[in-house]
Amino acid sequence: MTLKEDFELSQGEWEVERDDLYQAIEDMEVSIHSIEIKAPIQVPQSKPVVIPYEADLRRWRYLGITRMGAVEHAFFHTGKSTRMVVKQDLTLGEWRLTQAEKELAILTHPKGKSITFKSTQSE
């Protein structure tokens, strides 16, 4: 085989490869344009868990604490009346008075949420 024949053979192979490359590029362009653009999936935002009586309790006002014997009682104004709650007892629903001091009281719920009240009485 002569150098000229080798050259012509290589040119023929290159032409076939070039045609194959152009066909592959064309196929890719067609497939790119045929892709359906889908809207992103909207994951619904979970709303915060509403715990029963929380809204009612947030309207309460802490009045203070008194000790009768060994038992501490916290006083709250519910918006309608005054309510006395013994420390560690249930106040409303599953809400429990877990902490009561002169300046603040804390009600907690078994699901881990708590509401802190500051005393409305000033001395």
GROMACS .gro file of N, CA and C in nm:
model
  369
    1MET      N    1   0.083  -0.117   0.000
    1MET     CA    2   0.000   0.000   0.000
    1MET      C    3   0.089   0.124   0.000
    2THR      N    4   0.049   0.217  -0.078
    2THR     CA    5   0.129   0.338  -0.088
    2THR      C    6   0.079   0.442   0.010
    3LEU      N    7   0.160   0.541   0.025
    3LEU     CA    8   0.126   0.650   0.115
    3LEU      C    9  -0.001   0.720   0.070
    4LYS      N   10  -0.019   0.734  -0.056
    4LYS     CA   11  -0.138   0.800  -0.111
    4LYS      C   12  -0.262   0.718  -0.078
    5GLU      N   13  -0.253   0.586  -0.093
    5GLU     CA   14  -0.368   0.499  -0.063
    5GLU      C   15  -0.403   0.505   0.086
    6ASP      N   16  -0.299   0.506   0.171
    6ASP     CA   17  -0.323   0.518   0.316
    6ASP      C   18  -0.396   0.648   0.347
    7PHE      N   19  -0.350   0.754   0.283
    7PHE     CA   20  -0.409   0.885   0.306
    7PHE      C   21  -0.555   0.887   0.263
    8GLU      N   22  -0.586   0.831   0.147
    8GLU     CA   23  -0.723   0.829   0.098
    8GLU      C   24  -0.812   0.743   0.187
    9LEU      N   25  -0.759   0.631   0.235
    9LEU     CA   26  -0.834   0.543   0.324
    9LEU      C   27  -0.865   0.616   0.457
   10SER      N   28  -0.764   0.684   0.510
   10SER     CA   29  -0.783   0.759   0.635
   10SER      C   30  -0.886   0.869   0.615
   11GLN      N   31  -0.879   0.937   0.501
   11GLN     CA   32  -0.976   1.042   0.474
   11GLN      C   33  -1.119   0.986   0.470
   12GLY      N   34  -1.135   0.871   0.413
   12GLY     CA   35  -1.266   0.807   0.406
   12GLY      C   36  -1.316   0.771   0.546
   13GLU      N   37  -1.225   0.717   0.630
   13GLU     CA   38  -1.263   0.683   0.768
   13GLU      C   39  -1.301   0.809   0.846
   14TRP      N   40  -1.223   0.916   0.827
   14TRP     CA   41  -1.251   1.041   0.898
   14TRP      C   42  -1.386   1.099   0.854
   15GLU      N   43  -1.415   1.085   0.726
   15GLU     CA   44  -1.542   1.136   0.676
   15GLU      C   45  -1.659   1.060   0.739
   16VAL      N   46  -1.647   0.928   0.750
   16VAL     CA   47  -1.750   0.846   0.813
   16VAL      C   48  -1.765   0.885   0.960
   17GLU      N   49  -1.650   0.901   1.030
   17GLU     CA   50  -1.653   0.940   1.170
   17GLU      C   51  -1.716   1.079   1.187
   18ARG      N   52  -1.681   1.171   1.098
   18ARG     CA   53  -1.738   1.306   1.104
   18ARG      C   54  -1.888   1.301   1.083
   19ASP      N   55  -1.933   1.223   0.985
   19ASP     CA   56  -2.077   1.210   0.961
   19ASP      C   57  -2.148   1.150   1.084
   20ASP      N   58  -2.083   1.048   1.145
   20ASP     CA   59  -2.139   0.988   1.267
   20ASP      C   60  -2.149   1.092   1.379
   21LEU      N   61  -2.044   1.175   1.394
   21LEU     CA   62  -2.045   1.279   1.497
   21LEU      C   63  -2.157   1.381   1.472
   22TYR      N   64  -2.171   1.425   1.348
   22TYR     CA   65  -2.278   1.520   1.316
   22TYR      C   66  -2.416   1.459   1.343
   23GLN      N   67  -2.432   1.332   1.313
   23GLN     CA   68  -2.560   1.265   1.339
   23GLN      C   69  -2.586   1.257   1.490
   24ALA      N   70  -2.482   1.227   1.567
   24ALA     CA   71  -2.497   1.221   1.713
   24ALA      C   72  -2.532   1.358   1.768
   25ILE      N   73  -2.469   1.464   1.718
   25ILE     CA   74  -2.501   1.601   1.763
   25ILE      C   75  -2.645   1.634   1.729
   26GLU      N   76  -2.689   1.600   1.611
   26GLU     CA   77  -2.826   1.627   1.570
   26GLU      C   78  -2.925   1.551   1.658
   27ASP      N   79  -2.894   1.425   1.688
   27ASP     CA   80  -2.981   1.346   1.776
   27ASP      C   81  -2.991   1.410   1.914
   28MET      N   82  -2.877   1.459   1.966
   28MET     CA   83  -2.879   1.523   2.098
   28MET      C   84  -2.963   1.650   2.095
   29GLU      N   85  -2.950   1.730   1.989
   29GLU     CA   86  -3.028   1.853   1.980
   29GLU      C   87  -3.177   1.823   1.978
   30VAL      N   88  -3.215   1.721   1.903
   30VAL     CA   89  -3.355   1.682   1.894
   30VAL      C   90  -3.403   1.633   2.031
   31SER      N   91  -3.322   1.553   2.099
   31SER     CA   92  -3.366   1.500   2.228
   31SER      C   93  -3.373   1.611   2.333
   32ILE      N   94  -3.283   1.709   2.325
   32ILE     CA   95  -3.288   1.821   2.420
   32ILE      C   96  -3.417   1.899   2.403
   33HIS      N   97  -3.456   1.922   2.279
   33HIS     CA   98  -3.578   2.000   2.253
   33HIS      C   99  -3.705   1.921   2.282
   34SER      N  100  -3.695   1.790   2.287
   34SER     CA  101  -3.814   1.710   2.314
   34SER      C  102  -3.836   1.685   2.463
   35ILE      N  103  -3.741   1.729   2.547
   35ILE     CA  104  -3.757   1.710   2.691
   35ILE      C  105  -3.871   1.799   2.740
   36GLU      N  106  -3.962   1.737   2.815
   36GLU     CA  107  -4.071   1.815   2.873
   36GLU      C  108  -4.019   1.886   2.997
   37ILE      N  109  -4.046   2.014   3.002
   37ILE     CA  110  -4.007   2.089   3.121
   37ILE      C  111  -4.122   2.081   3.219
   38LYS      N  112  -4.095   2.018   3.332
   38LYS     CA  113  -4.198   1.999   3.433
   38LYS      C  114  -4.179   2.102   3.543
   39ALA      N  115  -4.289   2.151   3.593
   39ALA     CA  116  -4.283   2.245   3.703
   39ALA      C  117  -4.225   2.174   3.826
   40PRO      N  118  -4.150   2.246   3.907
   40PRO     CA  119  -4.096   2.181   4.027
   40PRO      C  120  -4.208   2.133   4.118
   41ILE      N  121  -4.183   2.022   4.179
   41ILE     CA  122  -4.284   1.965   4.268
   41ILE      C  123  -4.293   2.051   4.393
   42GLN      N  124  -4.413   2.097   4.422
   42GLN     CA  125  -4.435   2.180   4.540
   42GLN      C  126  -4.460   2.090   4.659
   43VAL      N  127  -4.371   2.097   4.754
   43VAL     CA  128  -4.388   2.021   4.877
   43VAL      C  129  -4.470   2.108   4.971
   44PRO      N  130  -4.586   2.059   5.013
   44PRO     CA  131  -4.668   2.143   5.100
   44PRO      C  132  -4.596   2.171   5.231
   45GLN      N  133  -4.598   2.297   5.270
   45GLN     CA  134  -4.536   2.336   5.397
   45GLN      C  135  -4.625   2.289   5.510
   46SER      N  136  -4.565   2.219   5.603
   46SER     CA  137  -4.644   2.171   5.715
   46SER      C  138  -4.672   2.287   5.809
   47LYS      N  139  -4.796   2.299   5.844
   47LYS     CA  140  -4.834   2.406   5.935
   47LYS      C  141  -4.791   2.366   6.076
   48PRO      N  142  -4.759   2.466   6.158
   48PRO     CA  143  -4.722   2.432   6.294
   48PRO      C  144  -4.837   2.359   6.364
   49VAL      N  145  -4.800   2.266   6.447
   49VAL     CA  146  -4.901   2.188   6.517
   49VAL      C  147  -4.974   2.280   6.614
   50VAL      N  148  -5.106   2.279   6.604
   50VAL     CA  149  -5.187   2.359   6.695
   50VAL      C  150  -5.221   2.271   6.814
   51ILE      N  151  -5.180   2.316   6.930
   51ILE     CA  152  -5.206   2.240   7.051
   51ILE      C  153  -5.333   2.297   7.114
   52PRO      N  154  -5.427   2.208   7.150
   52PRO     CA  155  -5.553   2.256   7.208
   52PRO      C  156  -5.530   2.349   7.328
   53TYR      N  157  -5.609   2.453   7.334
   53TYR     CA  158  -5.612   2.553   7.442
   53TYR      C  159  -5.494   2.649   7.440
   54GLU      N  160  -5.399   2.634   7.350
   54GLU     CA  161  -5.284   2.724   7.350
   54GLU      C  162  -5.326   2.869   7.329
   55ALA      N  163  -5.413   2.894   7.233
   55ALA     CA  164  -5.457   3.030   7.207
   55ALA      C  165  -5.529   3.089   7.329
   56ASP      N  166  -5.611   3.008   7.395
   56ASP     CA  167  -5.681   3.055   7.515
   56ASP      C  168  -5.580   3.092   7.624
   57LEU      N  169  -5.482   3.006   7.645
   57LEU     CA  170  -5.384   3.029   7.751
   57LEU      C  171  -5.299   3.153   7.724
   58ARG      N  172  -5.272   3.182   7.600
   58ARG     CA  173  -5.190   3.298   7.566
   58ARG      C  174  -5.261   3.430   7.603
   59ARG      N  175  -5.393   3.424   7.623
   59ARG     CA  176  -5.466   3.544   7.665
   59ARG      C  177  -5.466   3.561   7.817
   60TRP      N  178  -5.424   3.459   7.888
   60TRP     CA  179  -5.419   3.466   8.034
   60TRP      C  180  -5.308   3.561   8.078
   61ARG      N  181  -5.325   3.617   8.198
   61ARG     CA  182  -5.224   3.703   8.259
   61ARG      C  183  -5.184   3.644   8.394
   62TYR      N  184  -5.055   3.643   8.419
   62TYR     CA  185  -5.006   3.587   8.544
   62TYR      C  186  -5.009   3.697   8.651
   63LEU      N  187  -5.072   3.668   8.764
   63LEU     CA  188  -5.087   3.767   8.870
   63LEU      C  189  -4.985   3.750   8.982
   64GLY      N  190  -4.940   3.628   9.002
   64GLY     CA  191  -4.841   3.607   9.107
   64GLY      C  192  -4.858   3.472   9.173
   65ILE      N  193  -4.785   3.453   9.284
   65ILE     CA  194  -4.783   3.324   9.352
   65ILE      C  195  -4.799   3.346   9.502
   66THR      N  196  -4.855   3.248   9.567
   66THR     CA  197  -4.864   3.247   9.712
   66THR      C  198  -4.837   3.107   9.762
   67ARG      N  199  -4.788   3.097   9.884
   67ARG     CA  200  -4.761   2.967   9.943
   67ARG      C  201  -4.857   2.948  10.059
   68MET      N  202  -4.929   2.837  10.057
   68MET     CA  203  -5.020   2.799  10.164
   68MET      C  204  -4.968   2.668  10.220
   69GLY      N  205  -4.899   2.676  10.333
   69GLY     CA  206  -4.835   2.557  10.387
   69GLY      C  207  -4.717   2.523  10.298
   70ALA      N  208  -4.711   2.400  10.251
   70ALA     CA  209  -4.602   2.355  10.163
   70ALA      C  210  -4.641   2.364  10.015
   71VAL      N  211  -4.763   2.411   9.988
   71VAL     CA  212  -4.813   2.412   9.851
   71VAL      C  213  -4.810   2.553   9.793
   72GLU      N  214  -4.756   2.563   9.670
   72GLU     CA  215  -4.752   2.692   9.600
   72GLU      C  216  -4.871   2.699   9.505
   73HIS      N  217  -4.935   2.816   9.505
   73HIS     CA  218  -5.049   2.840   9.417
   73HIS      C  219  -5.017   2.960   9.329
   74ALA      N  220  -5.038   2.945   9.201
   74ALA     CA  221  -5.021   3.056   9.108
   74ALA      C  222  -5.158   3.110   9.071
   75PHE      N  223  -5.166   3.241   9.053
   75PHE     CA  224  -5.293   3.305   9.018
   75PHE      C  225  -5.284   3.362   8.877
   76PHE      N  226  -5.387   3.332   8.800
   76PHE     CA  227  -5.396   3.379   8.662
   76PHE      C  228  -5.529   3.449   8.644
   77HIS      N  229  -5.529   3.552   8.558
   77HIS     CA  230  -5.656   3.610   8.517
   77HIS      C  231  -5.683   3.558   8.377
   78THR      N  232  -5.798   3.491   8.360
   78THR     CA  233  -5.829   3.424   8.233
   78THR      C  234  -5.895   3.517   8.132
   79GLY      N  235  -5.921   3.640   8.173
   79GLY     CA  236  -5.994   3.732   8.087
   79GLY      C  237  -6.138   3.743   8.134
   80LYS      N  238  -6.184   3.643   8.208
   80LYS     CA  239  -6.320   3.642   8.261
   80LYS      C  240  -6.319   3.636   8.414
   81SER      N  241  -6.222   3.562   8.468
   81SER     CA  242  -6.215   3.545   8.613
   81SER      C  243  -6.072   3.516   8.655
   82THR      N  244  -6.051   3.509   8.785
   82THR     CA  245  -5.920   3.475   8.839
   82THR      C  246  -5.920   3.326   8.869
   83ARG      N  247  -5.810   3.262   8.833
   83ARG     CA  248  -5.799   3.117   8.852
   83ARG      C  249  -5.675   3.086   8.934
   84MET      N  250  -5.689   2.999   9.032
   84MET     CA  251  -5.578   2.956   9.115
   84MET      C  252  -5.536   2.816   9.070
   85VAL      N  253  -5.405   2.796   9.048
   85VAL     CA  254  -5.353   2.668   9.001
   85VAL      C  255  -5.240   2.625   9.093
   86VAL      N  256  -5.246   2.501   9.139
   86VAL     CA  257  -5.139   2.445   9.221
   86VAL      C  258  -5.025   2.403   9.129
   87LYS      N  259  -4.902   2.429   9.176
   87LYS     CA  260  -4.783   2.393   9.099
   87LYS      C  261  -4.785   2.243   9.068
   88GLN      N  262  -4.756   2.208   8.943
   88GLN     CA  263  -4.754   2.073   8.886
   88GLN      C  264  -4.892   2.019   8.851
   89ASP      N  265  -4.998   2.095   8.875
   89ASP     CA  266  -5.132   2.051   8.837
   89ASP      C  267  -5.164   2.094   8.694
   90LEU      N  268  -5.264   2.027   8.635
   90LEU     CA  269  -5.312   2.064   8.502
   90LEU      C  270  -5.388   2.195   8.513
   91THR      N  271  -5.370   2.281   8.412
   91THR     CA  272  -5.441   2.409   8.411
   91THR      C  273  -5.560   2.404   8.317
   92LEU      N  274  -5.532   2.369   8.192
   92LEU     CA  275  -5.636   2.364   8.090
   92LEU      C  276  -5.593   2.257   7.990
   93GLY      N  277  -5.681   2.161   7.962
   93GLY     CA  278  -5.642   2.051   7.874
   93GLY      C  279  -5.525   1.975   7.935
   94GLU      N  280  -5.421   1.955   7.855
   94GLU     CA  281  -5.303   1.883   7.903
   94GLU      C  282  -5.192   1.977   7.949
   95TRP      N  283  -5.219   2.106   7.954
   95TRP     CA  284  -5.120   2.204   7.997
   95TRP      C  285  -5.101   2.196   8.148
   96ARG      N  286  -4.977   2.193   8.192
   96ARG     CA  287  -4.944   2.177   8.333
   96ARG      C  288  -4.859   2.296   8.379
   97LEU      N  289  -4.885   2.344   8.501
   97LEU     CA  290  -4.804   2.450   8.560
   97LEU      C  291  -4.676   2.385   8.613
   98THR      N  292  -4.564   2.406   8.543
   98THR     CA  293  -4.439   2.339   8.580
   98THR      C  294  -4.347   2.428   8.660
   99GLN      N  295  -4.365   2.558   8.648
   99GLN     CA  296  -4.279   2.648   8.724
   99GLN      C  297  -4.359   2.770   8.763
  100ALA      N  298  -4.345   2.811   8.888
  100ALA     CA  299  -4.413   2.931   8.935
  100ALA      C  300  -4.321   3.002   9.032
  101GLU      N  301  -4.291   3.126   9.002
  101GLU     CA  302  -4.207   3.210   9.086
  101GLU      C  303  -4.274   3.346   9.098
  102LYS      N  304  -4.212   3.433   9.173
  102LYS     CA  305  -4.270   3.565   9.194
  102LYS      C  306  -4.290   3.640   9.061
  103GLU      N  307  -4.191   3.633   8.975
  103GLU     CA  308  -4.193   3.712   8.851
  103GLU      C  309  -4.246   3.638   8.728
  104LEU      N  310  -4.248   3.504   8.732
  104LEU     CA  311  -4.291   3.433   8.612
  104LEU      C  312  -4.351   3.297   8.646
  105ALA      N  313  -4.427   3.247   8.548
  105ALA     CA  314  -4.485   3.112   8.558
  105ALA      C  315  -4.471   3.048   8.420
  106ILE      N  316  -4.454   2.916   8.419
  106ILE     CA  317  -4.439   2.844   8.292
  106ILE      C  318  -4.539   2.730   8.289
  107LEU      N  319  -4.616   2.726   8.181
  107LEU     CA  320  -4.707   2.614   8.155
  107LEU      C  321  -4.644   2.532   8.044
  108THR      N  322  -4.644   2.400   8.058
  108THR     CA  323  -4.587   2.314   7.954
  108THR      C  324  -4.689   2.210   7.911
  109HIS      N  325  -4.670   2.165   7.788
  109HIS     CA  326  -4.757   2.064   7.728
  109HIS      C  327  -4.674   1.938   7.705
  110PRO      N  328  -4.734   1.819   7.713
  110PRO     CA  329  -4.658   1.695   7.690
  110PRO      C  330  -4.587   1.689   7.555
  111LYS      N  331  -4.632   1.766   7.456
  111LYS     CA  332  -4.568   1.764   7.324
  111LYS      C  333  -4.442   1.851   7.321
  112GLY      N  334  -4.405   1.908   7.438
  112GLY     CA  335  -4.280   1.982   7.446
  112GLY      C  336  -4.292   2.132   7.435
  113LYS      N  337  -4.407   2.184   7.410
  113LYS     CA  338  -4.426   2.328   7.397
  113LYS      C  339  -4.446   2.389   7.535
  114SER      N  340  -4.403   2.513   7.552
  114SER     CA  341  -4.426   2.580   7.679
  114SER      C  342  -4.464   2.726   7.655
  115ILE      N  343  -4.534   2.782   7.752
  115ILE     CA  344  -4.573   2.924   7.748
  115ILE      C  345  -4.521   2.985   7.878
  116THR      N  346  -4.447   3.096   7.864
  116THR     CA  347  -4.393   3.165   7.979
  116THR      C  348  -4.475   3.292   8.003
  117PHE      N  349  -4.519   3.309   8.126
  117PHE     CA  350  -4.595   3.426   8.168
  117PHE      C  351  -4.508   3.510   8.260
  118LYS      N  352  -4.507   3.640   8.240
  118LYS     CA  353  -4.438   3.729   8.333
  118LYS      C  354  -4.544   3.796   8.419
  119SER      N  355  -4.509   3.819   8.542
  119SER     CA  356  -4.604   3.877   8.636
  119SER      C  357  -4.648   4.016   8.589
  120THR      N  358  -4.779   4.041   8.600
  120THR     CA  359  -4.831   4.174   8.564
  120THR      C  360  -4.834   4.265   8.685
  121GLN      N  361  -4.810   4.210   8.803
  121GLN     CA  362  -4.810   4.289   8.927
  121GLN      C  363  -4.670   4.345   8.949
  122SER      N  364  -4.662   4.471   8.981
  122SER     CA  365  -4.531   4.530   9.015
  122SER      C  366  -4.538   4.583   9.157
  123GLU      N  367  -4.427   4.567   9.228
  123GLU     CA  368  -4.424   4.613   9.367
  123GLU      C  369  -4.347   4.740   9.378
   0.00000   0.00000   0.00000
